[in-house]
PDB file of C-alpha atoms in Angstrom:
ATOM      1  CA  ASP A 946      28.335  25.482 -12.895  1.00 67.00           C
ATOM      2  CA  THR A 947      24.972  26.325 -11.392  1.00 71.00           C
ATOM      3  CA  ALA A 948      22.408  23.635 -12.179  1.00 93.00           C
ATOM      4  CA  VAL A 949      19.264  25.779 -11.828  1.00 96.00           C
ATOM      5  CA  SER A 950      19.832  29.507 -11.923  1.00 96.00           C
ATOM      6  CA  GLN A 951      17.312  32.260 -11.306  1.00 96.00           C
ATOM      7  CA  THR A 952      17.556  35.977 -11.832  1.00 97.00           C
ATOM      8  CA  PRO A 953      17.217  38.329 -10.161  1.00 97.00           C
ATOM      9  CA  LYS A 954      17.992  37.120  -6.640  1.00 97.00           C
ATOM     10  CA  TYR A 955      16.219  40.089  -5.079  1.00 97.00           C
ATOM     11  CA  LEU A 956      13.447  42.220  -6.518  1.00 97.00           C
ATOM     12  CA  VAL A 957      11.864  45.220  -4.779  1.00 97.00           C
ATOM     13  CA  THR A 958       9.105  46.936  -6.685  1.00 97.00           C
ATOM     14  CA  GLN A 959       6.005  49.046  -6.225  1.00 97.00           C
ATOM     15  CA  MET A 960       2.429  47.865  -6.322  1.00 97.00           C
ATOM     16  CA  GLY A 961       0.966  47.883  -9.789  1.00 97.00           C
ATOM     17  CA  ASN A 962       4.254  47.278 -11.592  1.00 98.00           C
ATOM     18  CA  ASP A 963       4.938  44.382 -13.960  1.00 98.00           C
ATOM     19  CA  LYS A 964       8.044  42.261 -13.391  1.00 98.00           C
ATOM     20  CA  SER A 965       9.671  39.095 -14.699  1.00 98.00           C
ATOM     21  CA  ILE A 966      11.807  36.406 -13.125  1.00 98.00           C
ATOM     22  CA  LYS A 967      13.987  34.192 -15.297  1.00 98.00           C
ATOM     23  CA  CYS A 968      15.037  30.604 -14.747  1.00 97.00           C
ATOM     24  CA  GLU A 969      17.446  28.372 -16.619  1.00 97.00           C
ATOM     25  CA  GLN A 970      18.599  24.806 -15.994  1.00 96.00           C
ATOM     26  CA  ASN A 971      21.584  23.036 -17.515  1.00 95.00           C
ATOM     27  CA  LEU A 972      20.725  19.562 -16.246  1.00 92.00           C
ATOM     28  CA  GLY A 973      18.961  18.401 -19.383  1.00 91.00           C
ATOM     29  CA  HIS A 974      15.745  17.918 -17.408  1.00 91.00           C
ATOM     30  CA  ASP A 975      12.424  17.795 -19.230  1.00 89.00           C
ATOM     31  CA  THR A 976      10.237  19.369 -16.561  1.00 90.00           C
ATOM     32  CA  MET A 977      10.445  22.723 -14.835  1.00 93.00           C
ATOM     33  CA  TYR A 978       8.392  24.257 -12.047  1.00 94.00           C
ATOM     34  CA  TRP A 979       7.631  27.451 -10.227  1.00 96.00           C
ATOM     35  CA  TYR A 980       7.021  27.281  -6.481  1.00 95.00           C
ATOM     36  CA  LYS A 981       6.041  30.099  -4.143  1.00 96.00           C
ATOM     37  CA  GLN A 982       7.175  30.206  -0.510  1.00 95.00           C
ATOM     38  CA  ASP A 983       5.146  32.661   1.534  1.00 91.00           C
ATOM     39  CA  SER A 984       5.953  34.429   4.790  1.00 86.00           C
ATOM     40  CA  LYS A 985       4.885  31.344   6.751  1.00 83.00           C
ATOM     41  CA  LYS A 986       7.484  29.348   4.834  1.00 83.00           C
ATOM     42  CA  PHE A 987       4.857  27.194   3.116  1.00 88.00           C
ATOM     43  CA  LEU A 988       6.180  26.023  -0.264  1.00 92.00           C
ATOM     44  CA  LYS A 989       3.428  25.605  -2.854  1.00 92.00           C
ATOM     45  CA  ILE A 990       3.563  24.673  -6.516  1.00 92.00           C
ATOM     46  CA  MET A 991       2.329  27.258  -9.007  1.00 94.00           C
ATOM     47  CA  PHE A 992       3.117  25.832 -12.444  1.00 92.00           C
ATOM     48  CA  SER A 993       4.896  22.999 -14.135  1.00 90.00           C
ATOM     49  CA  TYR A 994       6.034  22.722 -17.727  1.00 90.00           C
ATOM     50  CA  ASN A 995       7.147  19.601 -19.520  1.00 87.00           C
ATOM     51  CA  ASN A 996       9.209  20.232 -22.622  1.00 84.00           C
ATOM     52  CA  LYS A 997       7.693  23.695 -23.113  1.00 84.00           C
ATOM     53  CA  GLU A 998       4.135  22.524 -22.508  1.00 86.00           C
ATOM     54  CA  LEU A 999       2.088  23.717 -19.516  1.00 88.00           C
ATOM     55  CA  ILE A1000       1.174  20.705 -17.393  1.00 85.00           C
ATOM     56  CA  ILE A1001       0.083  22.050 -14.028  1.00 84.00           C
ATOM     57  CA  ASN A1002      -1.531  25.379 -13.193  1.00 84.00           C
ATOM     58  CA  GLU A1003      -2.474  25.407  -9.541  1.00 84.00           C
ATOM     59  CA  THR A1004      -5.207  28.031  -9.416  1.00 78.00           C
ATOM     60  CA  VAL A1005      -2.802  30.898  -9.698  1.00 88.00           C
ATOM     61  CA  PRO A1006      -4.220  34.374 -10.527  1.00 91.00           C
ATOM     62  CA  ASN A1007      -3.954  35.089 -14.227  1.00 91.00           C
ATOM     63  CA  ARG A1008      -1.692  38.026 -13.402  1.00 96.00           C
ATOM     64  CA  PHE A1009       0.986  35.334 -13.288  1.00 96.00           C
ATOM     65  CA  SER A1010       2.013  34.105 -16.715  1.00 94.00           C
ATOM     66  CA  PRO A1011       4.754  31.533 -17.152  1.00 94.00           C
ATOM     67  CA  LYS A1012       6.584  31.229 -20.454  1.00 94.00           C
ATOM     68  CA  SER A1013       8.868  28.452 -21.585  1.00 94.00           C
ATOM     69  CA  PRO A1014      10.780  29.292 -24.781  1.00 93.00           C
ATOM     70  CA  ASP A1015      12.571  25.950 -24.622  1.00 93.00           C
ATOM     71  CA  LYS A1016      12.852  23.101 -22.151  1.00 90.00           C
ATOM     72  CA  ALA A1017      15.865  24.666 -20.432  1.00 95.00           C
ATOM     73  CA  HIS A1018      14.103  27.924 -19.616  1.00 96.00           C
ATOM     74  CA  LEU A1019      10.997  28.821 -17.661  1.00 96.00           C
ATOM     75  CA  ASN A1020      10.263  32.468 -16.981  1.00 97.00           C
ATOM     76  CA  LEU A1021       7.577  33.983 -14.795  1.00 97.00           C
ATOM     77  CA  HIS A1022       5.935  37.291 -15.615  1.00 97.00           C
ATOM     78  CA  ILE A1023       3.755  38.996 -13.046  1.00 97.00           C
ATOM     79  CA  ASN A1024       1.401  41.833 -13.974  1.00 97.00           C
ATOM     80  CA  SER A1025      -0.060  44.454 -11.651  1.00 97.00           C
ATOM     81  CA  LEU A1026       1.906  43.348  -8.612  1.00 97.00           C
ATOM     82  CA  GLU A1027       0.101  43.300  -5.275  1.00 97.00           C
ATOM     83  CA  LEU A1028       1.394  43.387  -1.707  1.00 96.00           C
ATOM     84  CA  GLY A1029       0.353  39.748  -1.279  1.00 94.00           C
ATOM     85  CA  ASP A1030       2.693  38.686  -4.059  1.00 96.00           C
ATOM     86  CA  SER A1031       5.644  39.323  -1.750  1.00 96.00           C
ATOM     87  CA  ALA A1032       7.301  35.947  -1.281  1.00 96.00           C
ATOM     88  CA  VAL A1033      10.262  33.872  -2.355  1.00 97.00           C
ATOM     89  CA  TYR A1034       9.764  32.283  -5.761  1.00 98.00           C
ATOM     90  CA  PHE A1035      11.712  29.108  -6.475  1.00 97.00           C
ATOM     91  CA  CYS A1036      12.281  27.564  -9.850  1.00 97.00           C
ATOM     92  CA  ALA A1037      12.967  23.831  -9.973  1.00 95.00           C
ATOM     93  CA  SER A1038      13.548  21.110 -12.520  1.00 93.00           C
ATOM     94  CA  SER A1039      13.336  17.341 -12.658  1.00 90.00           C
ATOM     95  CA  PRO A1040      13.862  14.518 -15.124  1.00 85.00           C
ATOM     96  CA  ARG A1041      10.709  13.214 -16.741  1.00 70.00           C
ATOM     97  CA  THR A1042      11.027   9.900 -14.986  1.00 60.00           C
ATOM     98  CA  VAL A1043       9.021   9.785 -11.783  1.00 56.00           C
ATOM     99  CA  ASN A1044      10.461   9.141  -8.335  1.00 60.00           C
ATOM    100  CA  TYR A1045      13.214  11.707  -8.546  1.00 69.00           C
ATOM    101  CA  GLY A1046      13.461  14.713  -6.343  1.00 79.00           C
ATOM    102  CA  TYR A1047      13.663  18.148  -7.822  1.00 89.00           C
ATOM    103  CA  THR A1048      16.648  20.479  -8.070  1.00 92.00           C
ATOM    104  CA  PHE A1049      15.794  23.977  -6.941  1.00 95.00           C
ATOM    105  CA  GLY A1050      17.233  27.321  -7.892  1.00 97.00           C
ATOM    106  CA  SER A1051      18.391  29.634  -5.123  1.00 96.00           C
ATOM    107  CA  GLY A1052      15.155  31.629  -5.187  1.00 97.00           C
ATOM    108  CA  THR A1053      14.021  35.156  -6.014  1.00 98.00           C
ATOM    109  CA  ARG A1054      12.956  37.212  -3.032  1.00 97.00           C
ATOM    110  CA  LEU A1055      10.192  39.525  -4.266  1.00 97.00           C
ATOM    111  CA  THR A1056       9.101  42.437  -2.101  1.00 97.00           C
ATOM    112  CA  VAL A1057       6.177  44.559  -3.223  1.00 97.00           C
ATOM    113  CA  VAL A1058       5.923  47.932  -1.491  1.00 97.00           C
TER     114      VAL A1058
ATOM    115  CA  ARG B 966      -6.798  19.388   5.900  1.00 72.00           C
ATOM    116  CA  LYS B 967      -3.321  20.014   4.502  1.00 81.00           C
ATOM    117  CA  GLU B 968      -2.022  17.385   2.090  1.00 88.00           C
ATOM    118  CA  VAL B 969       1.163  16.965   4.112  1.00 93.00           C
ATOM    119  CA  GLU B 970       1.204  17.771   7.823  1.00 94.00           C
ATOM    120  CA  GLN B 971       4.177  18.253  10.089  1.00 94.00           C
ATOM    121  CA  ASP B 972       4.767  19.612  13.564  1.00 89.00           C
ATOM    122  CA  PRO B 973       6.356  23.024  12.898  1.00 88.00           C
ATOM    123  CA  GLY B 974       8.541  22.876  16.019  1.00 87.00           C
ATOM    124  CA  PRO B 975      10.986  24.335  16.783  1.00 93.00           C
ATOM    125  CA  PHE B 976      12.768  21.354  18.229  1.00 95.00           C
ATOM    126  CA  ASN B 977      15.630  22.613  20.364  1.00 96.00           C
ATOM    127  CA  VAL B 978      18.031  19.778  21.169  1.00 97.00           C
ATOM    128  CA  PRO B 979      21.566  19.556  22.565  1.00 97.00           C
ATOM    129  CA  GLU B 980      24.397  18.404  20.370  1.00 97.00           C
ATOM    130  CA  GLY B 981      24.603  14.628  20.310  1.00 97.00           C
ATOM    131  CA  ALA B 982      20.897  14.106  20.909  1.00 97.00           C
ATOM    132  CA  THR B 983      18.637  11.889  18.862  1.00 98.00           C
ATOM    133  CA  VAL B 984      15.616  13.637  17.403  1.00 97.00           C
ATOM    134  CA  ALA B 985      12.656  12.306  15.427  1.00 96.00           C
ATOM    135  CA  PHE B 986      10.289  14.109  13.091  1.00 95.00           C
ATOM    136  CA  ASN B 987       6.949  12.796  11.944  1.00 95.00           C
ATOM    137  CA  CYS B 988       4.749  13.580   9.016  1.00 95.00           C
ATOM    138  CA  THR B 989       1.371  12.427   7.718  1.00 96.00           C
ATOM    139  CA  TYR B 990      -0.029  12.723   4.220  1.00 95.00           C
ATOM    140  CA  SER B 991      -3.618  12.638   3.064  1.00 92.00           C
ATOM    141  CA  ASN B 992      -3.459  11.421  -0.534  1.00 88.00           C
ATOM    142  CA  SER B 993      -3.265   7.650  -0.620  1.00 87.00           C
ATOM    143  CA  ALA B 994      -2.213   7.876  -4.287  1.00 85.00           C
ATOM    144  CA  SER B 995       1.102   9.432  -3.283  1.00 86.00           C
ATOM    145  CA  GLN B 996       3.842   7.470  -4.947  1.00 84.00           C
ATOM    146  CA  SER B 997       7.186   8.603  -3.628  1.00 89.00           C
ATOM    147  CA  PHE B 998       8.368  10.254  -0.483  1.00 93.00           C
ATOM    148  CA  PHE B 999      11.289  12.442   0.444  1.00 94.00           C
ATOM    149  CA  TRP B1000      12.825  14.508   3.156  1.00 96.00           C
ATOM    150  CA  TYR B1001      14.246  17.858   2.102  1.00 96.00           C
ATOM    151  CA  ARG B1002      16.343  20.197   4.147  1.00 97.00           C
ATOM    152  CA  GLN B1003      16.069  23.973   3.910  1.00 96.00           C
ATOM    153  CA  ASP B1004      18.575  26.278   5.535  1.00 96.00           C
ATOM    154  CA  CYS B1005      17.584  29.840   6.379  1.00 93.00           C
ATOM    155  CA  ARG B1006      17.146  31.944   3.241  1.00 91.00           C
ATOM    156  CA  LYS B1007      18.284  29.089   1.004  1.00 95.00           C
ATOM    157  CA  GLU B1008      16.585  26.712  -1.397  1.00 96.00           C
ATOM    158  CA  PRO B1009      15.284  23.287  -0.346  1.00 95.00           C
ATOM    159  CA  LYS B1010      17.754  20.476  -0.969  1.00 94.00           C
ATOM    160  CA  LEU B1011      17.036  16.785  -1.159  1.00 93.00           C
ATOM    161  CA  LEU B1012      18.160  15.027   2.021  1.00 95.00           C
ATOM    162  CA  MET B1013      16.967  11.520   1.255  1.00 94.00           C
ATOM    163  CA  SER B1014      14.256   9.457  -0.329  1.00 92.00           C
ATOM    164  CA  VAL B1015      12.007   7.358   1.883  1.00 93.00           C
ATOM    165  CA  TYR B1016      11.234   3.713   1.165  1.00 87.00           C
ATOM    166  CA  SER B1017       8.719   1.338   2.703  1.00 85.00           C
ATOM    167  CA  SER B1018      11.490  -0.918   3.920  1.00 86.00           C
ATOM    168  CA  GLY B1019      13.123   1.977   5.734  1.00 87.00           C
ATOM    169  CA  ASN B1020      16.444   3.402   4.703  1.00 92.00           C
ATOM    170  CA  GLU B1021      19.476   4.859   6.343  1.00 94.00           C
ATOM    171  CA  ASP B1022      22.061   7.393   5.263  1.00 94.00           C
ATOM    172  CA  GLY B1023      24.725   7.845   7.895  1.00 96.00           C
ATOM    173  CA  ARG B1024      23.095   9.393  10.955  1.00 98.00           C
ATOM    174  CA  PHE B1025      19.737   9.753   9.196  1.00 98.00           C
ATOM    175  CA  THR B1026      17.053   7.053   9.084  1.00 97.00           C
ATOM    176  CA  ALA B1027      13.774   7.427   7.214  1.00 96.00           C
ATOM    177  CA  GLN B1028      10.685   5.240   7.516  1.00 95.00           C
ATOM    178  CA  LEU B1029       7.444   5.030   5.590  1.00 95.00           C
ATOM    179  CA  ASN B1030       4.204   3.400   6.690  1.00 94.00           C
ATOM    180  CA  ARG B1031       1.860   3.401   3.711  1.00 93.00           C
ATOM    181  CA  ALA B1032      -1.036   1.901   5.637  1.00 93.00           C
ATOM    182  CA  SER B1033      -0.959   4.741   8.170  1.00 93.00           C
ATOM    183  CA  GLN B1034       0.207   7.315   5.595  1.00 94.00           C
ATOM    184  CA  TYR B1035       2.989   8.252   7.939  1.00 95.00           C
ATOM    185  CA  ILE B1036       6.619   9.190   7.323  1.00 96.00           C
ATOM    186  CA  SER B1037       9.391   9.686   9.854  1.00 96.00           C
ATOM    187  CA  LEU B1038      12.948  10.944   9.996  1.00 97.00           C
ATOM    188  CA  LEU B1039      15.363  10.081  12.778  1.00 97.00           C
ATOM    189  CA  ILE B1040      18.584  11.994  13.272  1.00 98.00           C
ATOM    190  CA  ARG B1041      21.156  10.412  15.578  1.00 98.00           C
ATOM    191  CA  ASP B1042      24.113  12.168  17.212  1.00 98.00           C
ATOM    192  CA  SER B1043      22.837  15.549  16.026  1.00 98.00           C
ATOM    193  CA  LYS B1044      25.387  18.198  15.039  1.00 98.00           C
ATOM    194  CA  LEU B1045      25.193  21.974  15.125  1.00 97.00           C
ATOM    195  CA  SER B1046      25.212  21.859  11.336  1.00 97.00           C
ATOM    196  CA  ASP B1047      21.959  19.872  11.353  1.00 98.00           C
ATOM    197  CA  SER B1048      20.107  23.031  12.391  1.00 98.00           C
ATOM    198  CA  ALA B1049      17.661  23.703   9.566  1.00 97.00           C
ATOM    199  CA  THR B1050      14.044  23.201   8.571  1.00 96.00           C
ATOM    200  CA  TYR B1051      13.179  19.658   7.521  1.00 97.00           C
ATOM    201  CA  LEU B1052      10.471  19.350   4.908  1.00 96.00           C
ATOM    202  CA  CYS B1053       8.407  16.225   4.433  1.00 96.00           C
ATOM    203  CA  VAL B1054       7.581  15.847   0.748  1.00 94.00           C
ATOM    204  CA  VAL B1055       5.301  13.533  -1.210  1.00 93.00           C
ATOM    205  CA  PHE B1056       5.310  12.940  -4.943  1.00 89.00           C
ATOM    206  CA  ILE B1057       1.961  12.625  -6.668  1.00 82.00           C
ATOM    207  CA  LEU B1058       1.469  11.700 -10.281  1.00 76.00           C
ATOM    208  CA  THR B1059      -1.606  13.623 -11.407  1.00 70.00           C
ATOM    209  CA  GLY B1060      -3.561  13.134 -14.607  1.00 70.00           C
ATOM    210  CA  GLY B1061      -1.497  15.728 -16.388  1.00 66.00           C
ATOM    211  CA  GLY B1062       1.833  15.586 -14.693  1.00 70.00           C
ATOM    212  CA  ASN B1063       3.705  15.140 -11.488  1.00 77.00           C
ATOM    213  CA  LYS B1064       4.257  17.383  -8.523  1.00 83.00           C
ATOM    214  CA  LEU B1065       6.033  17.425  -5.220  1.00 87.00           C
ATOM    215  CA  THR B1066       3.815  18.549  -2.364  1.00 91.00           C
ATOM    216  CA  PHE B1067       5.627  19.953   0.629  1.00 93.00           C
ATOM    217  CA  GLY B1068       4.784  19.980   4.289  1.00 94.00           C
ATOM    218  CA  THR B1069       5.212  23.214   6.185  1.00 91.00           C
ATOM    219  CA  GLY B1070       8.468  21.976   7.652  1.00 94.00           C
ATOM    220  CA  THR B1071       9.816  21.226  11.104  1.00 95.00           C
ATOM    221  CA  GLN B1072      12.461  23.548  12.444  1.00 95.00           C
ATOM    222  CA  LEU B1073      15.419  21.976  14.233  1.00 97.00           C
ATOM    223  CA  LYS B1074      17.871  23.920  16.378  1.00 97.00           C
ATOM    224  CA  VAL B1075      20.858  22.001  17.685  1.00 97.00           C
ATOM    225  CA  GLU B1076      22.563  23.751  20.567  1.00 96.00           C
ATOM    226  CA  LEU B1077      25.877  23.385  22.402  1.00 92.00           C
TER     227      LEU B1077
END
């Protein structure tokens, strides 16, 4: 059983389109995250949600809108895609208790053409 | 200045070598520290936590110096399968929540 699963794994789309990436975790964790890894391999947090509530929003353009219907799901919708949005997007989850590492999904490789 | 800084490498070492990676972090409020491993085109995976007293997991030894805000990872008797990018990670509890902040990673290539 996959602990943190993301779909789709690959996404190729044209500039200006709107797309969504879905994430689900079956670990019973309270907190979920979206990270972006750019072409230079730098992994940076975008959002975190704790039990459906937005906790962290790291100065991400408002074209990016996360949605958490329940604590096991955190989806990412992106409007008006731009070339610079091309990256690998990782979903992750963690227990509420501090000092634990995160479990990451396998990533969604987004290419905007 | 980046919150977590690492030498990007690559470190090319022969099999059996000992290799050390270093990392510095800027936020003195950082609470926990980790090393993650990321294979090419895969997700990051937790390698080990890092404690002030130093800790060891098989061939891997991690050290933390809070005064210098410095973290290290030592790999002994390196294997071909150790080839990957090693990410230094700090955990910060912010006013609203917690986040892991990643370094840019150090690439290791172990060769025959």
